[in-house]
Amino acid sequence: MKKWLLYLSLPLTLLACQGGAGEAERQQTLETEVMNLHDDAMADMGKIYRLRRNLTSLRDTLQAQSADTATINLLTRRIQELEVADEAMMEWMRQYKAPDTLAHQQAMLYLNAEHQKMERVKSLMDSTITNAQETYATYEKK
């Protein structure tokens, strides 16, 4: 009878172990996705710095030439938007902690929340870069 119970419990033990491996794999996959978003966003940081420097230089030049206030204000707003996007990325990096010490369920909740945050940061960066590039292209030749 004991042997029979042992044979019945073996498949359940194997399934439990496989479930644990599946959980670990899902968690690792999600963490990798979060870090890939982070890496994509980090690749754009150089664009943000370069655009901020170019827009600042352009604004200062146009200001010295007594350009209209609306143009100066638009350039200033684009510079500020780039600063906000940069700070959003830096803030996410300061707050992110690898979920190594969390139980699987808590780690998955945390990683899902961080994935959403990083998607918002990346979206903010992308739209800010696009707006800044368009503005710079419009006014750099004037």
XYZ file of N, CA, C and O in Angstrom:
568
model
N 0.812 -1.189 0.000
C 0.000 0.000 0.000
C 0.863 1.264 0.000
O 0.544 2.213 -0.696
N 1.943 1.260 0.772
C 2.817 2.427 0.841
C 3.485 2.697 -0.502
O 3.641 3.834 -0.901
N 3.888 1.614 -1.183
C 4.499 1.779 -2.503
C 3.515 2.426 -3.471
O 3.857 3.276 -4.262
N 2.283 2.000 -3.382
C 1.255 2.508 -4.270
C 1.050 4.007 -4.057
O 0.965 4.777 -4.992
N 1.014 4.459 -2.807
C 0.891 5.887 -2.494
C 2.113 6.661 -2.966
O 1.994 7.783 -3.452
N 3.273 6.045 -2.844
C 4.498 6.683 -3.314
C 4.437 6.912 -4.814
O 4.770 7.976 -5.307
N 3.976 5.911 -5.549
C 3.876 6.050 -7.010
C 2.827 7.080 -7.415
O 2.981 7.775 -8.413
N 1.775 7.201 -6.636
C 0.753 8.203 -6.926
C 1.253 9.614 -6.625
O 0.912 10.558 -7.326
N 2.039 9.762 -5.595
C 2.508 11.088 -5.214
C 3.660 11.577 -6.083
O 3.884 12.778 -6.197
N 4.383 10.674 -6.718
C 5.522 11.069 -7.554
C 5.122 12.004 -8.689
O 5.746 13.058 -8.849
N 4.069 11.705 -9.466
C 3.682 12.648 -10.533
C 3.284 14.015 -9.986
O 3.575 15.043 -10.591
N 2.628 14.047 -8.836
C 2.250 15.331 -8.248
C 3.478 16.127 -7.842
O 3.527 17.345 -8.018
N 4.477 15.454 -7.307
C 5.727 16.121 -6.935
C 6.419 16.672 -8.172
O 6.903 17.814 -8.175
N 6.448 15.891 -9.213
C 7.072 16.350 -10.464
C 6.333 17.539 -11.041
O 6.944 18.498 -11.507
N 5.000 17.508 -11.006
C 4.217 18.632 -11.503
C 4.483 19.887 -10.671
O 4.585 20.989 -11.209
N 4.597 19.735 -9.383
C 4.870 20.880 -8.512
C 6.223 21.482 -8.841
O 6.381 22.701 -8.908
N 7.212 20.635 -9.076
C 8.547 21.133 -9.428
C 8.521 21.836 -10.776
O 9.127 22.877 -10.964
N 7.792 21.264 -11.717
C 7.693 21.891 -13.034
C 6.963 23.217 -12.932
O 7.307 24.175 -13.605
N 5.939 23.269 -12.084
C 5.223 24.527 -11.884
C 6.150 25.592 -11.343
O 6.099 26.735 -11.755
N 7.026 25.206 -10.424
C 8.001 26.151 -9.881
C 8.955 26.636 -10.943
O 9.302 27.809 -11.004
N 9.381 25.725 -11.802
C 10.280 26.118 -12.891
C 9.549 27.051 -13.850
O 10.114 28.011 -14.347
N 8.272 26.777 -14.112
C 7.472 27.635 -14.980
C 7.318 29.025 -14.391
O 7.380 30.023 -15.099
N 7.104 29.067 -13.080
C 6.992 30.357 -12.401
C 8.284 31.143 -12.515
O 8.286 32.330 -12.830
N 9.382 30.476 -12.263
C 10.686 31.149 -12.343
C 10.954 31.636 -13.765
O 11.468 32.741 -13.961
N 10.572 30.822 -14.725
C 10.784 31.198 -16.126
C 9.917 32.400 -16.509
O 10.384 33.330 -17.173
N 8.657 32.385 -16.077
C 7.776 33.533 -16.367
C 8.296 34.799 -15.698
O 8.280 35.879 -16.293
N 8.771 34.658 -14.486
C 9.313 35.817 -13.775
C 10.556 36.344 -14.484
O 10.706 37.549 -14.677
N 11.431 35.456 -14.887
C 12.652 35.867 -15.598
C 12.312 36.530 -16.927
O 12.920 37.525 -17.298
N 11.326 35.988 -17.622
C 10.911 36.570 -18.905
C 10.388 37.980 -18.707
O 10.748 38.897 -19.456
N 9.563 38.172 -17.700
C 9.008 39.496 -17.423
C 10.107 40.468 -17.009
O 10.142 41.619 -17.469
N 11.025 40.013 -16.176
C 12.124 40.883 -15.758
C 12.991 41.261 -16.956
O 13.434 42.402 -17.089
N 13.200 40.322 -17.863
C 13.966 40.598 -19.086
C 13.248 41.635 -19.943
O 13.883 42.545 -20.496
N 11.925 41.524 -20.052
C 11.156 42.506 -20.821
C 11.296 43.908 -20.223
O 11.464 44.894 -20.942
N 11.224 43.984 -18.899
C 11.379 45.277 -18.223
C 12.766 45.855 -18.515
O 12.909 47.027 -18.877
N 13.781 45.024 -18.395
C 15.140 45.507 -18.625
C 15.387 45.844 -20.097
O 16.141 46.773 -20.398
N 14.742 45.140 -21.024
C 14.864 45.487 -22.446
C 14.249 46.851 -22.731
O 14.813 47.646 -23.496
N 13.098 47.135 -22.109
C 12.505 48.467 -22.245
C 13.458 49.523 -21.690
O 13.652 50.584 -22.290
N 14.028 49.230 -20.540
C 14.995 50.142 -19.925
C 16.173 50.393 -20.863
O 16.590 51.527 -21.071
N 16.707 49.325 -21.439
C 17.858 49.454 -22.334
C 17.519 50.269 -23.575
O 18.330 51.094 -24.026
N 16.318 50.070 -24.125
C 15.881 50.865 -25.276
C 15.788 52.341 -24.903
O 16.199 53.213 -25.674
N 15.245 52.603 -23.731
C 15.128 53.991 -23.278
C 16.503 54.602 -23.032
O 16.758 55.752 -23.409
N 17.400 53.835 -22.443
C 18.760 54.348 -22.203
C 19.466 54.697 -23.507
O 20.226 55.661 -23.559
N 19.191 53.938 -24.554
C 19.810 54.223 -25.850
C 19.373 55.592 -26.379
O 20.099 56.212 -27.159
N 18.213 56.068 -25.933
C 17.718 57.374 -26.378
C 18.208 58.534 -25.519
O 17.964 59.696 -25.850
N 18.878 58.242 -24.431
C 19.330 59.322 -23.548
C 20.309 60.246 -24.252
O 20.283 61.461 -24.041
N 21.149 59.705 -25.110
C 22.076 60.538 -25.869
C 21.340 61.527 -26.760
O 21.756 62.684 -26.889
N 20.250 61.080 -27.359
C 19.431 61.981 -28.186
C 18.868 63.118 -27.338
O 18.847 64.269 -27.770
N 18.417 62.772 -26.152
C 17.854 63.796 -25.268
C 18.914 64.833 -24.908
O 18.672 66.038 -24.986
N 20.094 64.392 -24.536
C 21.165 65.331 -24.173
C 21.549 66.196 -25.369
O 21.714 67.414 -25.235
N 21.697 65.577 -26.521
C 22.095 66.308 -27.729
C 21.023 67.319 -28.131
O 21.328 68.478 -28.429
N 19.776 66.916 -28.110
C 18.693 67.835 -28.464
C 18.581 68.981 -27.468
O 18.352 70.135 -27.857
N 18.745 68.674 -26.206
C 18.679 69.735 -25.190
C 19.791 70.751 -25.406
O 19.561 71.964 -25.348
N 20.991 70.260 -25.692
C 22.120 71.164 -25.953
C 21.867 71.992 -27.221
O 22.064 73.209 -27.223
N 21.387 71.342 -28.287
C 21.135 72.052 -29.547
C 20.021 73.076 -29.407
O 20.141 74.200 -29.924
N 18.949 72.700 -28.730
C 17.843 73.642 -28.549
C 18.245 74.817 -27.662
O 17.840 75.956 -27.906
N 19.036 74.556 -26.648
C 19.503 75.632 -25.770
C 20.384 76.603 -26.544
O 20.220 77.830 -26.439
N 21.280 76.070 -27.335
C 22.150 76.921 -28.154
C 21.330 77.743 -29.155
O 21.551 78.943 -29.321
N 20.380 77.079 -29.789
C 19.519 77.769 -30.758
C 18.696 78.846 -30.073
O 18.607 79.982 -30.564
N 18.128 78.529 -28.933
C 17.340 79.524 -28.193
C 18.194 80.723 -27.804
O 17.784 81.874 -27.991
N 19.397 80.468 -27.315
C 20.274 81.563 -26.908
C 20.660 82.432 -28.104
O 20.710 83.660 -27.998
N 20.932 81.808 -29.225
C 21.282 82.561 -30.441
C 20.108 83.418 -30.899
O 20.290 84.608 -31.210
N 18.927 82.816 -30.959
C 17.747 83.567 -31.406
C 17.382 84.672 -30.419
O 16.941 85.756 -30.814
N 17.586 84.402 -29.149
C 17.315 85.417 -28.131
C 18.257 86.602 -28.315
O 17.846 87.759 -28.191
N 19.515 86.326 -28.604
C 20.496 87.399 -28.835
C 20.148 88.199 -30.083
O 20.485 89.384 -30.180
N 19.464 87.565 -31.030
C 19.048 88.238 -32.258
C 17.668 88.879 -32.110
O 17.084 89.330 -33.090
N 17.166 88.889 -30.898
C 15.847 89.454 -30.588
C 14.724 88.798 -31.387
O 13.851 89.464 -31.941
N 14.740 87.485 -31.420
C 13.669 86.743 -32.097
C 12.372 86.918 -31.318
O 12.367 87.334 -30.159
N 11.261 86.569 -31.964
C 9.962 86.761 -31.310
C 9.836 85.883 -30.062
O 10.413 84.809 -29.969
N 9.065 86.376 -29.140
C 8.883 85.723 -27.846
C 8.257 84.340 -27.983
O 8.625 83.425 -27.242
N 7.336 84.170 -28.922
C 6.672 82.877 -29.096
C 7.679 81.789 -29.458
O 7.609 80.666 -28.949
N 8.633 82.099 -30.308
C 9.665 81.133 -30.706
C 10.551 80.791 -29.519
O 10.843 79.612 -29.265
N 10.971 81.811 -28.780
C 11.820 81.600 -27.598
C 11.076 80.742 -26.580
O 11.638 79.807 -26.004
N 9.786 81.027 -26.366
C 8.980 80.257 -25.410
C 8.819 78.811 -25.852
O 8.878 77.902 -25.016
N 8.619 78.590 -27.155
C 8.485 77.225 -27.659
C 9.782 76.445 -27.455
O 9.765 75.304 -26.996
N 10.900 77.060 -27.773
C 12.199 76.393 -27.580
C 12.428 76.079 -26.099
O 12.895 74.991 -25.756
N 12.092 77.021 -25.241
C 12.235 76.822 -23.798
C 11.342 75.670 -23.326
O 11.776 74.825 -22.530
N 10.113 75.621 -23.847
C 9.199 74.542 -23.469
C 9.745 73.188 -23.916
O 9.710 72.210 -23.168
N 10.287 73.111 -25.117
C 10.849 71.845 -25.614
C 12.045 71.411 -24.764
O 12.202 70.223 -24.475
N 12.870 72.358 -24.348
C 14.013 72.047 -23.473
C 13.503 71.502 -22.144
O 14.008 70.485 -21.641
N 12.485 72.123 -21.587
C 11.916 71.665 -20.320
C 11.300 70.273 -20.460
O 11.425 69.436 -19.555
N 10.648 70.014 -21.581
C 10.068 68.691 -21.811
C 11.159 67.622 -21.865
O 10.979 66.515 -21.336
N 12.272 67.938 -22.494
C 13.398 67.003 -22.533
C 13.939 66.752 -21.130
O 14.293 65.624 -20.781
N 13.998 67.791 -20.323
C 14.462 67.647 -18.937
C 13.515 66.768 -18.131
O 13.959 65.943 -17.325
N 12.209 66.915 -18.370
C 11.217 66.095 -17.665
C 11.370 64.627 -18.067
O 11.335 63.723 -17.220
N 11.554 64.365 -19.356
C 11.732 62.989 -19.829
C 13.007 62.383 -19.251
O 13.015 61.224 -18.818
N 14.064 63.164 -19.231
C 15.329 62.707 -18.648
C 15.137 62.372 -17.171
O 15.561 61.315 -16.694
N 14.470 63.233 -16.445
C 14.258 63.012 -15.019
C 13.352 61.815 -14.775
O 13.554 61.074 -13.805
N 12.363 61.586 -15.639
C 11.490 60.419 -15.486
C 12.306 59.133 -15.573
O 12.111 58.199 -14.793
N 13.246 59.105 -16.502
C 14.104 57.932 -16.647
C 15.006 57.767 -15.424
O 15.151 56.673 -14.882
N 15.614 58.851 -14.994
C 16.501 58.789 -13.824
C 15.733 58.371 -12.577
O 16.228 57.571 -11.782
N 14.517 58.873 -12.413
C 13.689 58.531 -11.254
C 13.343 57.043 -11.277
O 13.410 56.373 -10.237
N 12.982 56.503 -12.453
C 12.668 55.079 -12.532
C 13.892 54.257 -12.134
O 13.767 53.296 -11.373
N 15.054 54.646 -12.613
C 16.270 53.886 -12.294
C 16.608 53.961 -10.806
O 17.057 52.977 -10.222
N 16.383 55.118 -10.187
C 16.658 55.238 -8.748
C 15.722 54.355 -7.925
O 16.128 53.813 -6.901
N 14.492 54.198 -8.375
C 13.507 53.465 -7.581
C 13.464 51.973 -7.875
O 13.001 51.204 -7.041
N 13.944 51.557 -9.032
C 13.844 50.135 -9.395
C 14.776 49.293 -8.539
O 15.935 49.619 -8.350
N 14.230 48.203 -8.034
C 15.010 47.213 -7.282
C 14.677 45.847 -7.859
O 13.502 45.499 -8.015
N 15.677 45.077 -8.175
C 15.446 43.721 -8.672
C 14.651 42.950 -7.623
O 14.960 43.028 -6.433
N 13.636 42.197 -8.046
C 12.761 41.524 -7.077
C 13.311 40.194 -6.565
O 12.563 39.247 -6.348
N 14.598 40.130 -6.349
C 15.256 38.878 -5.953
C 14.759 38.318 -4.622
O 14.761 37.111 -4.424
N 14.352 39.178 -3.723
C 13.973 38.714 -2.391
C 12.469 38.530 -2.236
O 12.015 38.134 -1.171
N 11.704 38.810 -3.282
C 10.250 38.709 -3.199
C 9.774 37.316 -3.582
O 10.383 36.647 -4.428
N 8.662 36.913 -2.995
C 8.018 35.665 -3.405
C 7.514 35.850 -4.833
O 7.322 36.982 -5.296
N 7.295 34.751 -5.518
C 6.939 34.807 -6.940
C 5.757 35.739 -7.214
O 5.826 36.585 -8.110
N 4.677 35.577 -6.474
C 3.472 36.385 -6.721
C 3.766 37.872 -6.553
O 3.382 38.692 -7.396
N 4.454 38.243 -5.489
C 4.794 39.644 -5.262
C 5.767 40.144 -6.328
O 5.668 41.281 -6.778
N 6.700 39.306 -6.723
C 7.663 39.681 -7.764
C 6.947 39.938 -9.081
O 7.265 40.910 -9.786
N 5.977 39.104 -9.408
C 5.239 39.286 -10.666
C 4.412 40.571 -10.633
O 4.375 41.316 -11.619
N 3.782 40.851 -9.511
C 3.028 42.104 -9.380
C 3.961 43.301 -9.518
O 3.650 44.274 -10.223
N 5.082 43.237 -8.847
C 6.066 44.319 -8.904
C 6.581 44.509 -10.333
O 6.630 45.630 -10.843
N 6.959 43.412 -10.983
C 7.502 43.510 -12.340
C 6.457 44.008 -13.331
O 6.791 44.783 -14.241
N 5.210 43.606 -13.171
C 4.153 44.127 -14.037
C 3.994 45.632 -13.857
O 3.847 46.372 -14.836
N 4.032 46.089 -12.617
C 3.936 47.526 -12.345
C 5.137 48.265 -12.932
O 4.987 49.334 -13.541
N 6.327 47.698 -12.782
C 7.536 48.340 -13.321
C 7.516 48.342 -14.851
O 7.993 49.281 -15.479
N 6.968 47.309 -15.438
C 6.836 47.239 -16.903
C 5.951 48.379 -17.391
O 6.297 49.077 -18.356
N 4.834 48.587 -16.710
C 3.933 49.680 -17.083
C 4.605 51.043 -16.903
O 4.480 51.924 -17.758
N 5.321 51.212 -15.793
C 6.032 52.475 -15.561
C 7.055 52.726 -16.665
O 7.161 53.838 -17.186
N 7.819 51.692 -17.012
C 8.855 51.867 -18.022
C 8.244 52.123 -19.396
O 8.795 52.893 -20.175
N 7.088 51.520 -19.689
C 6.410 51.814 -20.951
C 6.008 53.285 -21.009
O 6.133 53.923 -22.053
N 5.528 53.825 -19.883
C 5.148 55.248 -19.838
C 6.375 56.138 -20.001
O 6.335 57.142 -20.722
N 7.466 55.779 -19.345
C 8.701 56.561 -19.468
C 9.189 56.543 -20.916
O 9.530 57.589 -21.485
N 9.210 55.376 -21.529
C 9.671 55.242 -22.909
C 8.778 56.025 -23.862
O 9.255 56.708 -24.769
N 7.469 55.965 -23.654
C 6.524 56.717 -24.477
C 6.749 58.225 -24.326
O 6.745 58.969 -25.316
N 6.946 58.670 -23.098
C 7.238 60.081 -22.836
C 8.521 60.499 -23.547
O 8.564 61.541 -24.211
N 9.541 59.681 -23.435
C 10.810 59.999 -24.083
C 10.655 60.068 -25.602
O 11.141 60.999 -26.243
N 9.956 59.089 -26.173
C 9.780 59.050 -27.629
C 9.042 60.279 -28.144
O 9.467 60.911 -29.115
N 7.938 60.634 -27.491
C 7.165 61.788 -27.958
C 7.937 63.090 -27.752
O 7.893 63.987 -28.600
N 8.662 63.183 -26.655
C 9.456 64.382 -26.378
C 10.579 64.538 -27.398
O 10.824 65.641 -27.892
N 11.243 63.449 -27.720
C 12.319 63.489 -28.721
C 11.760 63.898 -30.075
O 12.334 64.758 -30.756
N 10.646 63.317 -30.467
C 10.034 63.654 -31.757
C 9.675 65.134 -31.822
O 9.990 65.816 -32.802
N 9.021 65.641 -30.783
C 8.651 67.054 -30.748
C 9.876 67.963 -30.798
O 9.887 68.973 -31.501
N 10.900 67.605 -30.046
C 12.117 68.416 -30.010
C 12.813 68.403 -31.370
O 13.295 69.451 -31.838
N 12.876 67.238 -32.017
C 13.509 67.153 -33.335
C 12.763 68.002 -34.356
O 13.390 68.704 -35.159
N 11.448 67.935 -34.331
C 10.645 68.720 -35.270
C 10.833 70.215 -35.027
O 10.977 70.991 -35.975
N 10.830 70.621 -33.785
C 11.014 72.030 -33.445
C 12.400 72.501 -33.865
O 12.540 73.574 -34.466
N 13.395 71.718 -33.574
C 14.762 72.091 -33.946
C 14.888 72.216 -35.462
O 15.473 73.179 -35.963
N 14.324 71.268 -36.194
C 14.397 71.318 -37.658
C 13.695 72.547 -38.208
O 14.148 73.143 -39.194
N 12.620 72.960 -37.572
C 11.863 74.122 -38.022
C 12.651 75.414 -37.828
O 12.655 76.290 -38.697
N 13.323 75.560 -36.710
C 13.935 76.848 -36.351
C 15.435 76.929 -36.547
O 16.000 78.021 -36.509
N 16.110 75.837 -36.777
C 17.570 75.892 -36.886
C 18.019 76.678 -38.111
O 19.098 77.239 -38.115
N 17.219 76.737 -39.137
C 17.618 77.411 -40.380
C 17.230 78.874 -40.412
O 17.566 79.571 -41.352
N 16.502 79.314 -39.420
C 16.056 80.712 -39.429
C 17.130 81.640 -38.958
O 18.017 81.371 -38.266
